[in-house]
CSV table of C-alpha atoms in Angstrom, one decimal:
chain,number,residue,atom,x,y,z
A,1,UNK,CA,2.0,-9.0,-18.9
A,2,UNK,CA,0.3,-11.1,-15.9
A,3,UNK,CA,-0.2,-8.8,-12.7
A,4,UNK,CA,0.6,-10.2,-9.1
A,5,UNK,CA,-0.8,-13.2,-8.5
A,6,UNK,CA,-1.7,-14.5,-4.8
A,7,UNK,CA,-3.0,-17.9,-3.3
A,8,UNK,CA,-4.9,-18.5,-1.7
A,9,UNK,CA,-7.9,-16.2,-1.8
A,10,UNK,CA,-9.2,-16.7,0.9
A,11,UNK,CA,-9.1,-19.0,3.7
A,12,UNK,CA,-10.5,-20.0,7.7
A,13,UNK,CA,-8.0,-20.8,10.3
A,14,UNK,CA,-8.6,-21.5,14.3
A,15,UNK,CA,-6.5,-20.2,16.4
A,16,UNK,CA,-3.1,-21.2,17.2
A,17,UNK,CA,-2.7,-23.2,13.8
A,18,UNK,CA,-0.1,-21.4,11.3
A,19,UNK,CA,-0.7,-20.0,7.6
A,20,UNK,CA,1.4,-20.2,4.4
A,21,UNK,CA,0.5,-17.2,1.9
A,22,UNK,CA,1.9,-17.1,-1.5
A,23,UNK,CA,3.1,-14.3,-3.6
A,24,UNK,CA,4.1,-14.4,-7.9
A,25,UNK,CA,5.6,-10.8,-8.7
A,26,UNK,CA,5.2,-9.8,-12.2
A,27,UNK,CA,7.5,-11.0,-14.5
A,28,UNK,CA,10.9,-9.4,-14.4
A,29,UNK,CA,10.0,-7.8,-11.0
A,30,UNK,CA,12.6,-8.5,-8.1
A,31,UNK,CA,11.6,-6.6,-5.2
A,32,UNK,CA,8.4,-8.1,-3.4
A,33,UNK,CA,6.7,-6.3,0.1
A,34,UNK,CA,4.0,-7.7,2.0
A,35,UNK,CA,1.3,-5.7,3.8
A,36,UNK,CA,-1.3,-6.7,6.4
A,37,UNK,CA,-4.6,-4.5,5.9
A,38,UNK,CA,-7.1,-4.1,8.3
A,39,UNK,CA,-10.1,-1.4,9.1
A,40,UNK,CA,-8.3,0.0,11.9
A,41,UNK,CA,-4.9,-0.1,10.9
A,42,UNK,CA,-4.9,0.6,7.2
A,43,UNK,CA,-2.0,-0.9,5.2
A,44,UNK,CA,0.7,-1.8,7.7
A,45,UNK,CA,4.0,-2.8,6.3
A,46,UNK,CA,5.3,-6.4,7.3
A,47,UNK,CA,8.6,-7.0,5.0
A,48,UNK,CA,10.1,-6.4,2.0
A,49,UNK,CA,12.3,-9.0,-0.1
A,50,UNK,CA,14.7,-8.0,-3.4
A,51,UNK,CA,17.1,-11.0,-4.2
A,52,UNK,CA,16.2,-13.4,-1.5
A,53,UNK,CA,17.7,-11.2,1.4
A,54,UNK,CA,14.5,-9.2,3.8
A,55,UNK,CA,15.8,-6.1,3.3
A,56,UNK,CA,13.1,-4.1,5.9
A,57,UNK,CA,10.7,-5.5,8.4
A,58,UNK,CA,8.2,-3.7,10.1
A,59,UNK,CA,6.7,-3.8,13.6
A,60,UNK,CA,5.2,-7.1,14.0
A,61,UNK,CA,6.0,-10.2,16.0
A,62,UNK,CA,8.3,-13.0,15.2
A,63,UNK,CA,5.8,-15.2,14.3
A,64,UNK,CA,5.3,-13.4,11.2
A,65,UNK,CA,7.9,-14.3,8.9
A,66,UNK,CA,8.6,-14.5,5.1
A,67,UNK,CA,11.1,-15.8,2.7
A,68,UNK,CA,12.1,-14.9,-1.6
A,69,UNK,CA,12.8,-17.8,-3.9
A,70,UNK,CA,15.4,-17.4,-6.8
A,71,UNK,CA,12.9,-16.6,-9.2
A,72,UNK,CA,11.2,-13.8,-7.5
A,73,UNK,CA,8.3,-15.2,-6.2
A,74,UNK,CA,7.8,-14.8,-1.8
A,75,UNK,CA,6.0,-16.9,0.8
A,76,UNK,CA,4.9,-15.5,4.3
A,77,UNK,CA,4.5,-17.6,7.1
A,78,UNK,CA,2.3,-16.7,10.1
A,79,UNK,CA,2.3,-19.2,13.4
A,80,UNK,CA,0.5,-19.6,16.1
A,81,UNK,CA,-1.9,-17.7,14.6
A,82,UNK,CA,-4.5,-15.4,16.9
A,83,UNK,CA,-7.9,-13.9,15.7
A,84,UNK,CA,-6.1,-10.5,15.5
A,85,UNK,CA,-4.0,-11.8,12.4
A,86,UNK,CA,-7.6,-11.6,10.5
A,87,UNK,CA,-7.1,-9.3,8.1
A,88,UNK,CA,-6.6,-8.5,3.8
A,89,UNK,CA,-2.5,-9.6,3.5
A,90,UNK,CA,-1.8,-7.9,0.3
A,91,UNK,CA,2.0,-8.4,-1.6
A,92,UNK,CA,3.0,-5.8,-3.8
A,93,UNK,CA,6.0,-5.8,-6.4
A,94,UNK,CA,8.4,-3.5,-7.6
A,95,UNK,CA,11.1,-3.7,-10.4
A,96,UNK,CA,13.9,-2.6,-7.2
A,97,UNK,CA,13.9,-1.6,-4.1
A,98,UNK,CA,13.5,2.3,-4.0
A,99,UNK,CA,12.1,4.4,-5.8
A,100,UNK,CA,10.2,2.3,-8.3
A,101,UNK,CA,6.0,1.9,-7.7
A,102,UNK,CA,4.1,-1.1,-6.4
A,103,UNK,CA,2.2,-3.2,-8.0
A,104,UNK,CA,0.0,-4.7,-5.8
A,105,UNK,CA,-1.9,-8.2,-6.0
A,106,UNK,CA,-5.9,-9.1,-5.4
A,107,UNK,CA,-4.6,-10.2,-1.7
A,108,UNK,CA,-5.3,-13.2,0.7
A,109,UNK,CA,-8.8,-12.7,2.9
A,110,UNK,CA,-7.6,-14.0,6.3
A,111,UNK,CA,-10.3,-15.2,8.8
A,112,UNK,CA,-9.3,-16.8,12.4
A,113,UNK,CA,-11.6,-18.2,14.2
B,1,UNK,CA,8.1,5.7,15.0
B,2,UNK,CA,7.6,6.9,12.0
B,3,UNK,CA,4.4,8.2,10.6
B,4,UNK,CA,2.4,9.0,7.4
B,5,UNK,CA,-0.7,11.3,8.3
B,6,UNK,CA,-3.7,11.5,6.6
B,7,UNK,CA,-6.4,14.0,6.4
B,8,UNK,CA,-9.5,13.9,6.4
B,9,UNK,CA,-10.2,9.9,7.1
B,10,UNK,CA,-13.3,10.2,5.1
B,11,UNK,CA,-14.9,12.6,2.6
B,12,UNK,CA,-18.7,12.7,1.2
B,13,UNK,CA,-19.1,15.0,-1.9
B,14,UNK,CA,-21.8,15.5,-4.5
B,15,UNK,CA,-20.6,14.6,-8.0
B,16,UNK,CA,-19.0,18.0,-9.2
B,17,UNK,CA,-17.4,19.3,-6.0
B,18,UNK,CA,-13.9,19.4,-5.9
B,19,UNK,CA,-12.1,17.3,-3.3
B,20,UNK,CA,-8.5,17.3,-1.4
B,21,UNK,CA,-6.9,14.8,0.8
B,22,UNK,CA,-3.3,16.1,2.8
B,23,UNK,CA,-0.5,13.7,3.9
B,24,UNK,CA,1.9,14.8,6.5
B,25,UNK,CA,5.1,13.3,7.8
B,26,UNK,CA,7.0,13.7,10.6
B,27,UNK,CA,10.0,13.5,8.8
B,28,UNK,CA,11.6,14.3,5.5
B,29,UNK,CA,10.6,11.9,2.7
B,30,UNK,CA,12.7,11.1,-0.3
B,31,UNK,CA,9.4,10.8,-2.3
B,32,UNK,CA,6.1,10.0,-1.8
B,33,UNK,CA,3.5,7.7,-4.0
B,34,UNK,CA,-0.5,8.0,-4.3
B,35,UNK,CA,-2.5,4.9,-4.4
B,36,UNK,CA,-6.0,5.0,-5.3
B,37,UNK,CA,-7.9,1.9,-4.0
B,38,UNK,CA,-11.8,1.0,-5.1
B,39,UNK,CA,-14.4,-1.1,-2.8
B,40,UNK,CA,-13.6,-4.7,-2.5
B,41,UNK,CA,-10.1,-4.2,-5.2
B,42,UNK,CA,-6.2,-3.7,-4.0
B,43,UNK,CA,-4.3,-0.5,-4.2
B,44,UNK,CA,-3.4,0.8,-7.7
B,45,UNK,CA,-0.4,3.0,-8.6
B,46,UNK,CA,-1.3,6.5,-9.3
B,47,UNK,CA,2.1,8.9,-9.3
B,48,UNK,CA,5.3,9.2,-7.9
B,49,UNK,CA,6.4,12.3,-6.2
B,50,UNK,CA,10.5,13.4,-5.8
B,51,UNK,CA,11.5,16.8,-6.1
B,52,UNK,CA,11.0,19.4,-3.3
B,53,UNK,CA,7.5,21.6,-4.6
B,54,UNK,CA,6.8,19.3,-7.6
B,55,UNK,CA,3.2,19.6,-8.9
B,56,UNK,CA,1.7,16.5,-11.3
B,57,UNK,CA,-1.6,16.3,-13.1
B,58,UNK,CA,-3.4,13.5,-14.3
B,59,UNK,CA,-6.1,14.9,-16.0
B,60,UNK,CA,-9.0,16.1,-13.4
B,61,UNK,CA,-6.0,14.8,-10.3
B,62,UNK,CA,-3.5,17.6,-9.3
B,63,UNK,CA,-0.7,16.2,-6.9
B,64,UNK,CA,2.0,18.3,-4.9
B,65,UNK,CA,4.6,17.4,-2.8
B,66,UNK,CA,5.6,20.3,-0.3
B,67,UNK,CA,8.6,22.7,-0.3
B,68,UNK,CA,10.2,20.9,2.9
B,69,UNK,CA,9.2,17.0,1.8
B,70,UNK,CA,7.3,16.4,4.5
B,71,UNK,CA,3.4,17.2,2.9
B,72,UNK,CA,1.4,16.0,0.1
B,73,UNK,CA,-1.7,16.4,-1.6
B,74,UNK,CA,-3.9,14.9,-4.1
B,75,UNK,CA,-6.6,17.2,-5.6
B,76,UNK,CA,-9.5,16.4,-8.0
B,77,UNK,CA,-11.4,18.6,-9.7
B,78,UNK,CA,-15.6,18.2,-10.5
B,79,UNK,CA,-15.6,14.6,-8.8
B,80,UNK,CA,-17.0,11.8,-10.8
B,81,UNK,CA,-18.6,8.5,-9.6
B,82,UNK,CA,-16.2,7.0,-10.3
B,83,UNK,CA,-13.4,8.5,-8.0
B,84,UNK,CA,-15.0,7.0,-5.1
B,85,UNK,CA,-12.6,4.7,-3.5
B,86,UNK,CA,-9.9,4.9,-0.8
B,87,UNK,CA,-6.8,7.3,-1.6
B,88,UNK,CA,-3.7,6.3,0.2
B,89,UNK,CA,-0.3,8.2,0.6
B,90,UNK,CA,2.5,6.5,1.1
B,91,UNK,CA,6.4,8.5,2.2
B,92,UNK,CA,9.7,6.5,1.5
B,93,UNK,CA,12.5,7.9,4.0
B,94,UNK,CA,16.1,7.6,3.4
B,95,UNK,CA,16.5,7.1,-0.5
B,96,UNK,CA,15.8,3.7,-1.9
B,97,UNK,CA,16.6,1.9,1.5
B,98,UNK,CA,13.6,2.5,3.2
B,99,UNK,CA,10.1,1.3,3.0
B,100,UNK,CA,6.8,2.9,2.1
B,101,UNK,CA,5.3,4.0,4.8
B,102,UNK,CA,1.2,4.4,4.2
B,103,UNK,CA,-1.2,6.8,5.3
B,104,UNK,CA,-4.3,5.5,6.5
B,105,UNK,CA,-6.5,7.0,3.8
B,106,UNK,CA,-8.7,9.0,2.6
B,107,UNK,CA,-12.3,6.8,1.9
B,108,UNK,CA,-13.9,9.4,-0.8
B,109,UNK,CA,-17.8,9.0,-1.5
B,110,UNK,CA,-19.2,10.8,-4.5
B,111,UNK,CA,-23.4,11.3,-4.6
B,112,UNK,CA,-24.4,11.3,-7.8
């Protein structure tokens, strides 16, 4: 069975431009989170998605936003981006919400510049 | 808000000593999940805690999950080189509608 898959790798944005990130759950797996890693922080929880409805968003700013398609697989959106968004932005699926472990993808390498 | 604590942040051991990393909440978690993650990878699944006091192995790993829900630990026995990596708690509050809430980590180095 494929693991999580996430595109892009990597990828360089200036400042005040906004990003698209891209997340594929395993197959059959509903529930997708996104996290934001940094050195400071550590893992830092952003949203989680089961059946196309966020159903928990952690403490970060409006510009940071995400959305679930129909078959599972999640976007997140950042705007107006600033050089604190650098960071690891890891998405992590589940079979449900719950109790169920997470199955986390290689991640997207975020550099603003 | 609320908070997963870690303890120690980092950890340098010669290959062979035992090593222990705690987890502490501020509140009561409905279970709690290890993570182990290596240099340069993502976080991998390790084990799943839930009952008040339960105790896992996983070969050389011991895992427990305190009385009152609100600690953790992860033990291994006789490190290995290859347990060096980043080991991450993470507490779930209020049943299957909260989120994972992560520690910070515990970055474990292992001399050889």
């Amino acid at each position: 069975k494929a693991g999580v898959t996430q595109t892009p790798r990597y990828l360089i944005k200036t400042r005040g431009q906004q990003v698209t990130l891209s997340c594929s759950p395993i197959s059959g797996h509903r529930s997708v989170s996104w996290y934001q890693q940094t050195p400071g922080q550590g893992l830092q929880f952003l949203f989680e998605y089961f059946s196309e409805t966020q159903r928990n968003k952690g403490n970060f700013p409006g510009r940071f936003s995400g959305r679930q398609f129909s078959n599972s697989r999640s976007e997140m959106n950042v705007s107006t981006l600033e050089l604190g968004d650098s960071a690891l932005y890891l998405c992590a699926s589940s079979l449900r919400p719950g109790v169920y472990e997470q199955y986390f993808g290689p991640g997207t390498r975020l550099t603003v510049t | 808000g609320q908070q997963v604590m870690q303890i120690p942040q980092y950890q340098h051991v010669q290959e062979g000593e035992d090593f222990t990393t705690y987890c502490n909440s501020s509140t009561t978690l409905s279970n709690i999940q290890w993570y182990k993650q290596r240099p340069g990878g993502h976080p991998v699944f390790l084990i799943q805690l839930v009952k008040s006091g339960e105790v896992k192995k996983q070969k050389r790993l011991t895992f427990q999950f305190g009385e009152a829900k609100k600690n953790s630990s992860l033990h291994i026995t006789a490190t290995q080189t290859t347990d060096v990596g980043t080991y991450f708690c993470a507490g779930r509050r209020g049943g299957s509608q909260g989120n994972l809430i992560f520690g910070k980590g515990t970055k474990l180095s292992v001399k050889p």
